[in-house]
PDB file of C-alpha atoms in Angstrom:
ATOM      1  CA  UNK A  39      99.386 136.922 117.407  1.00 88.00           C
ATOM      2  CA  UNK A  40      99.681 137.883 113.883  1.00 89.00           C
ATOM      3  CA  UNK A  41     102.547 138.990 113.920  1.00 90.00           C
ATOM      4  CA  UNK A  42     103.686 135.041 115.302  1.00 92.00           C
ATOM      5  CA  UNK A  43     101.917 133.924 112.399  1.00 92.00           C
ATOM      6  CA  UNK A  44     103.451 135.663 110.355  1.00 91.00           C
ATOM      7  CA  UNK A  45     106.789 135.218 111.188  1.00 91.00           C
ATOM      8  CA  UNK A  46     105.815 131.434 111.180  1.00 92.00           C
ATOM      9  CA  UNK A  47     105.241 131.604 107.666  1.00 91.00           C
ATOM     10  CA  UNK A  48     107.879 133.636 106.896  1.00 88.00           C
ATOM     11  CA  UNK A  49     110.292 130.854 108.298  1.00 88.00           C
ATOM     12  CA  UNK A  50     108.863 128.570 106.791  1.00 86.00           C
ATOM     13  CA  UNK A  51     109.430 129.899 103.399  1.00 86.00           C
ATOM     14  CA  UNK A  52     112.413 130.910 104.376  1.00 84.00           C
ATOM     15  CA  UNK A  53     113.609 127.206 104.980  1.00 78.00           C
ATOM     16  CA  UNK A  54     111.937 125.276 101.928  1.00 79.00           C
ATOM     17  CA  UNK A  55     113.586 128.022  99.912  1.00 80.00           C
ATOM     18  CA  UNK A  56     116.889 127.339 101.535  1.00 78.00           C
ATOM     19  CA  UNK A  57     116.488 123.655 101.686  1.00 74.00           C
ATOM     20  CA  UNK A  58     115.526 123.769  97.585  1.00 75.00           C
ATOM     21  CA  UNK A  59     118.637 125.644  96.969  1.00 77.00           C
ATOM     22  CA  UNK A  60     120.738 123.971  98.771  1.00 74.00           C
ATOM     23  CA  UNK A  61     120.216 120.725  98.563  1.00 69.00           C
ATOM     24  CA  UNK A  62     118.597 119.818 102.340  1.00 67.00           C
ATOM     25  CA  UNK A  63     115.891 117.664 103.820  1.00 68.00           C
ATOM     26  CA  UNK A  64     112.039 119.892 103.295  1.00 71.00           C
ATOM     27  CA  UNK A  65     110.101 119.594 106.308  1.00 73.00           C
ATOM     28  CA  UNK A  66     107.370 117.613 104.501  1.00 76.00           C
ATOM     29  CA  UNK A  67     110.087 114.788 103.453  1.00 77.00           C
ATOM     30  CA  UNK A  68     110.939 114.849 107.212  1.00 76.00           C
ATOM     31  CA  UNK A  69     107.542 114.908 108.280  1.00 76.00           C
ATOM     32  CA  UNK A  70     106.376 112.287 105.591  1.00 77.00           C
ATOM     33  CA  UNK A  71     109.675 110.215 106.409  1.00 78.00           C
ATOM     34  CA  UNK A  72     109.090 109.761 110.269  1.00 80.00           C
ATOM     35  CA  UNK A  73     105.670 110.525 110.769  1.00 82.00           C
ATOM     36  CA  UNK A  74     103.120 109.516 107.882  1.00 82.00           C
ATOM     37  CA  UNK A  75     105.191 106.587 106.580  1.00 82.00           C
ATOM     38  CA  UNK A  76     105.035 104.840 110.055  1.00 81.00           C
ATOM     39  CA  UNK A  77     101.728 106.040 111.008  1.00 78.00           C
ATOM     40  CA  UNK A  78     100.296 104.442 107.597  1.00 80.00           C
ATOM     41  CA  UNK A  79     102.380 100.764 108.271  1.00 78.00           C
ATOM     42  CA  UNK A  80     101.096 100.369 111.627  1.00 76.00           C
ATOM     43  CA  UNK A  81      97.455 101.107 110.092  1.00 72.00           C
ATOM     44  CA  UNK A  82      97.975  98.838 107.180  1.00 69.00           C
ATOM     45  CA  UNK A  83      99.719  95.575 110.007  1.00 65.00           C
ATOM     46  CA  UNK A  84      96.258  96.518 112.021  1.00 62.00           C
ATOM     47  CA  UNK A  85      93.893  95.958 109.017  1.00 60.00           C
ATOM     48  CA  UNK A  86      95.558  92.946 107.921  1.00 59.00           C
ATOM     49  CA  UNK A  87      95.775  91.098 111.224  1.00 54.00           C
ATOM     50  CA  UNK A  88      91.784  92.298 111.563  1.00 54.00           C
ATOM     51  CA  UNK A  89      91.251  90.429 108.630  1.00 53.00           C
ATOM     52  CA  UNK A  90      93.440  87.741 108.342  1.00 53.00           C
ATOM     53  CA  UNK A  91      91.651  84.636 107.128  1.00 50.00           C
ATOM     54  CA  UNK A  92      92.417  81.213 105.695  1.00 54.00           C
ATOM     55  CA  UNK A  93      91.022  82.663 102.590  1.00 53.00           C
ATOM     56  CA  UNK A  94      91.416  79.030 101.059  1.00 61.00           C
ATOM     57  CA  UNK A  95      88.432  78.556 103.080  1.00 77.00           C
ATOM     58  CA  UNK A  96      86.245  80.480 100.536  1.00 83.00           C
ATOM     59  CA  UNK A  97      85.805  80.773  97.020  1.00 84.00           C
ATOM     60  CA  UNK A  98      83.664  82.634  94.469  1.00 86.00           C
ATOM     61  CA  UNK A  99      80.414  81.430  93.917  1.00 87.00           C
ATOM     62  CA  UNK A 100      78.625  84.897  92.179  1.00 86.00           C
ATOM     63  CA  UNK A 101      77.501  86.684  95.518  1.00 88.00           C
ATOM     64  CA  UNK A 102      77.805  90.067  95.122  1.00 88.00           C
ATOM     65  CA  UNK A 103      75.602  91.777  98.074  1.00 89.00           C
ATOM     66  CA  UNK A 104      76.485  92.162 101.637  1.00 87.00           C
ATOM     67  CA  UNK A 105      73.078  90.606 102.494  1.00 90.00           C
ATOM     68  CA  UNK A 106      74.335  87.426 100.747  1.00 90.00           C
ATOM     69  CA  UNK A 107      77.781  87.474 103.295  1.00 89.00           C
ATOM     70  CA  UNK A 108      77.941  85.677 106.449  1.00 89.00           C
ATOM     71  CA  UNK A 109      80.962  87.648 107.579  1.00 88.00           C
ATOM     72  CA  UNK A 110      82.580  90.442 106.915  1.00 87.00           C
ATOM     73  CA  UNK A 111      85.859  88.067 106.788  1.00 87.00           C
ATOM     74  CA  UNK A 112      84.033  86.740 103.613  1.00 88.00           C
ATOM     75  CA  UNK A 113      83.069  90.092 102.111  1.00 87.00           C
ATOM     76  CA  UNK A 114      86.953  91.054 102.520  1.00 87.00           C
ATOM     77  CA  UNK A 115      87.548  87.644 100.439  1.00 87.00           C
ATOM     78  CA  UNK A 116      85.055  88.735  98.108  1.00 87.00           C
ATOM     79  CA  UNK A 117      86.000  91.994  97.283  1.00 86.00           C
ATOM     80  CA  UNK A 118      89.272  91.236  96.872  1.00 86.00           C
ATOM     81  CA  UNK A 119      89.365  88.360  95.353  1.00 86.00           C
ATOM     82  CA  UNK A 120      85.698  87.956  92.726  1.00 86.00           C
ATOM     83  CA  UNK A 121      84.895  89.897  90.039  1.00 84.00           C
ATOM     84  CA  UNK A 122      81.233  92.322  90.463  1.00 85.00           C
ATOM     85  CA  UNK A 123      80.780  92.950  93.304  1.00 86.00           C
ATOM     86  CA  UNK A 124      79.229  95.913  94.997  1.00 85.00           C
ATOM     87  CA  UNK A 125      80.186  96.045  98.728  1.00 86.00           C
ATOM     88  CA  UNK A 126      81.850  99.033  99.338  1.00 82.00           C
ATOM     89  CA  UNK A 127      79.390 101.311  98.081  1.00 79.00           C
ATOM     90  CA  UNK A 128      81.309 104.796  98.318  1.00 80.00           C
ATOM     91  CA  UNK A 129      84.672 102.883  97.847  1.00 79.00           C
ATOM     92  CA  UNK A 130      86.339 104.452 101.538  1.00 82.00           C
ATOM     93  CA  UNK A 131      87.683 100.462 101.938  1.00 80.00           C
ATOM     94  CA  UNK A 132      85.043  99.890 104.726  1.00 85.00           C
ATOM     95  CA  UNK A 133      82.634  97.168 103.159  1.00 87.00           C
ATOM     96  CA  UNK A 134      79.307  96.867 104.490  1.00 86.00           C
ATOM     97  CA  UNK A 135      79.029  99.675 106.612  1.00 84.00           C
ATOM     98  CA  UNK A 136      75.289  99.514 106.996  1.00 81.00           C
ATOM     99  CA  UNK A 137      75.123  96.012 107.370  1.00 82.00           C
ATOM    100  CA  UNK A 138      73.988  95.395 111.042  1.00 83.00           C
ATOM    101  CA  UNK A 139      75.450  92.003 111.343  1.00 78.00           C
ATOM    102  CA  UNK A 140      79.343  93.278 111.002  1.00 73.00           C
TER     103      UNK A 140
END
């Protein structure tokens, strides 16, 4: 098995090496190009059709708290839109995670 490994890496090396000096495609441009890339714009059309709002519907009025939302819709508005606020307390993009209500 470590020899497997080993030779693993060893290929490895051996390509990015070749690829560098010759002017190829890496395996991480590959792997970025047809896996991450996709992967991240079908995340980023789920999020937005999760919260899609008529965000004409709401406007800044000095709320800052979850406790003062009445959806998480709104604290999406909110945070994206007013100045001060503190929803997304360790800034992962997931606002009001211990709210109950959302």
């Amino acid at each position: 098995m470590r020899k497997f490994i080993l030779l693993t890496i060893f290929l490895y090396l051996g390509w990015e090496y070749y690829v560098t000096n010759n002017g190829g495609t890496s395996i991480t441009e590959v792997v970025n190009s047809r896996v991450i890339t996709p992967l991240k714009a079908r995340f980023n059309k789920r999020q937005q059709k999760r919260f899609s709002t008529n965000e004409s519907y709401f406007e800044c009025d000095g709320r800052q708290y979850c406790k003062q939302m009445t959806s998480i819709e709104e604290a999406y508005f909110f945070n994206r839109h007013c100045p001060n606020t503190d929803l997304d307390s360790d800034y992962d993009g997931e606002l009001c995670e211990g709210d109950p209500r959302f």
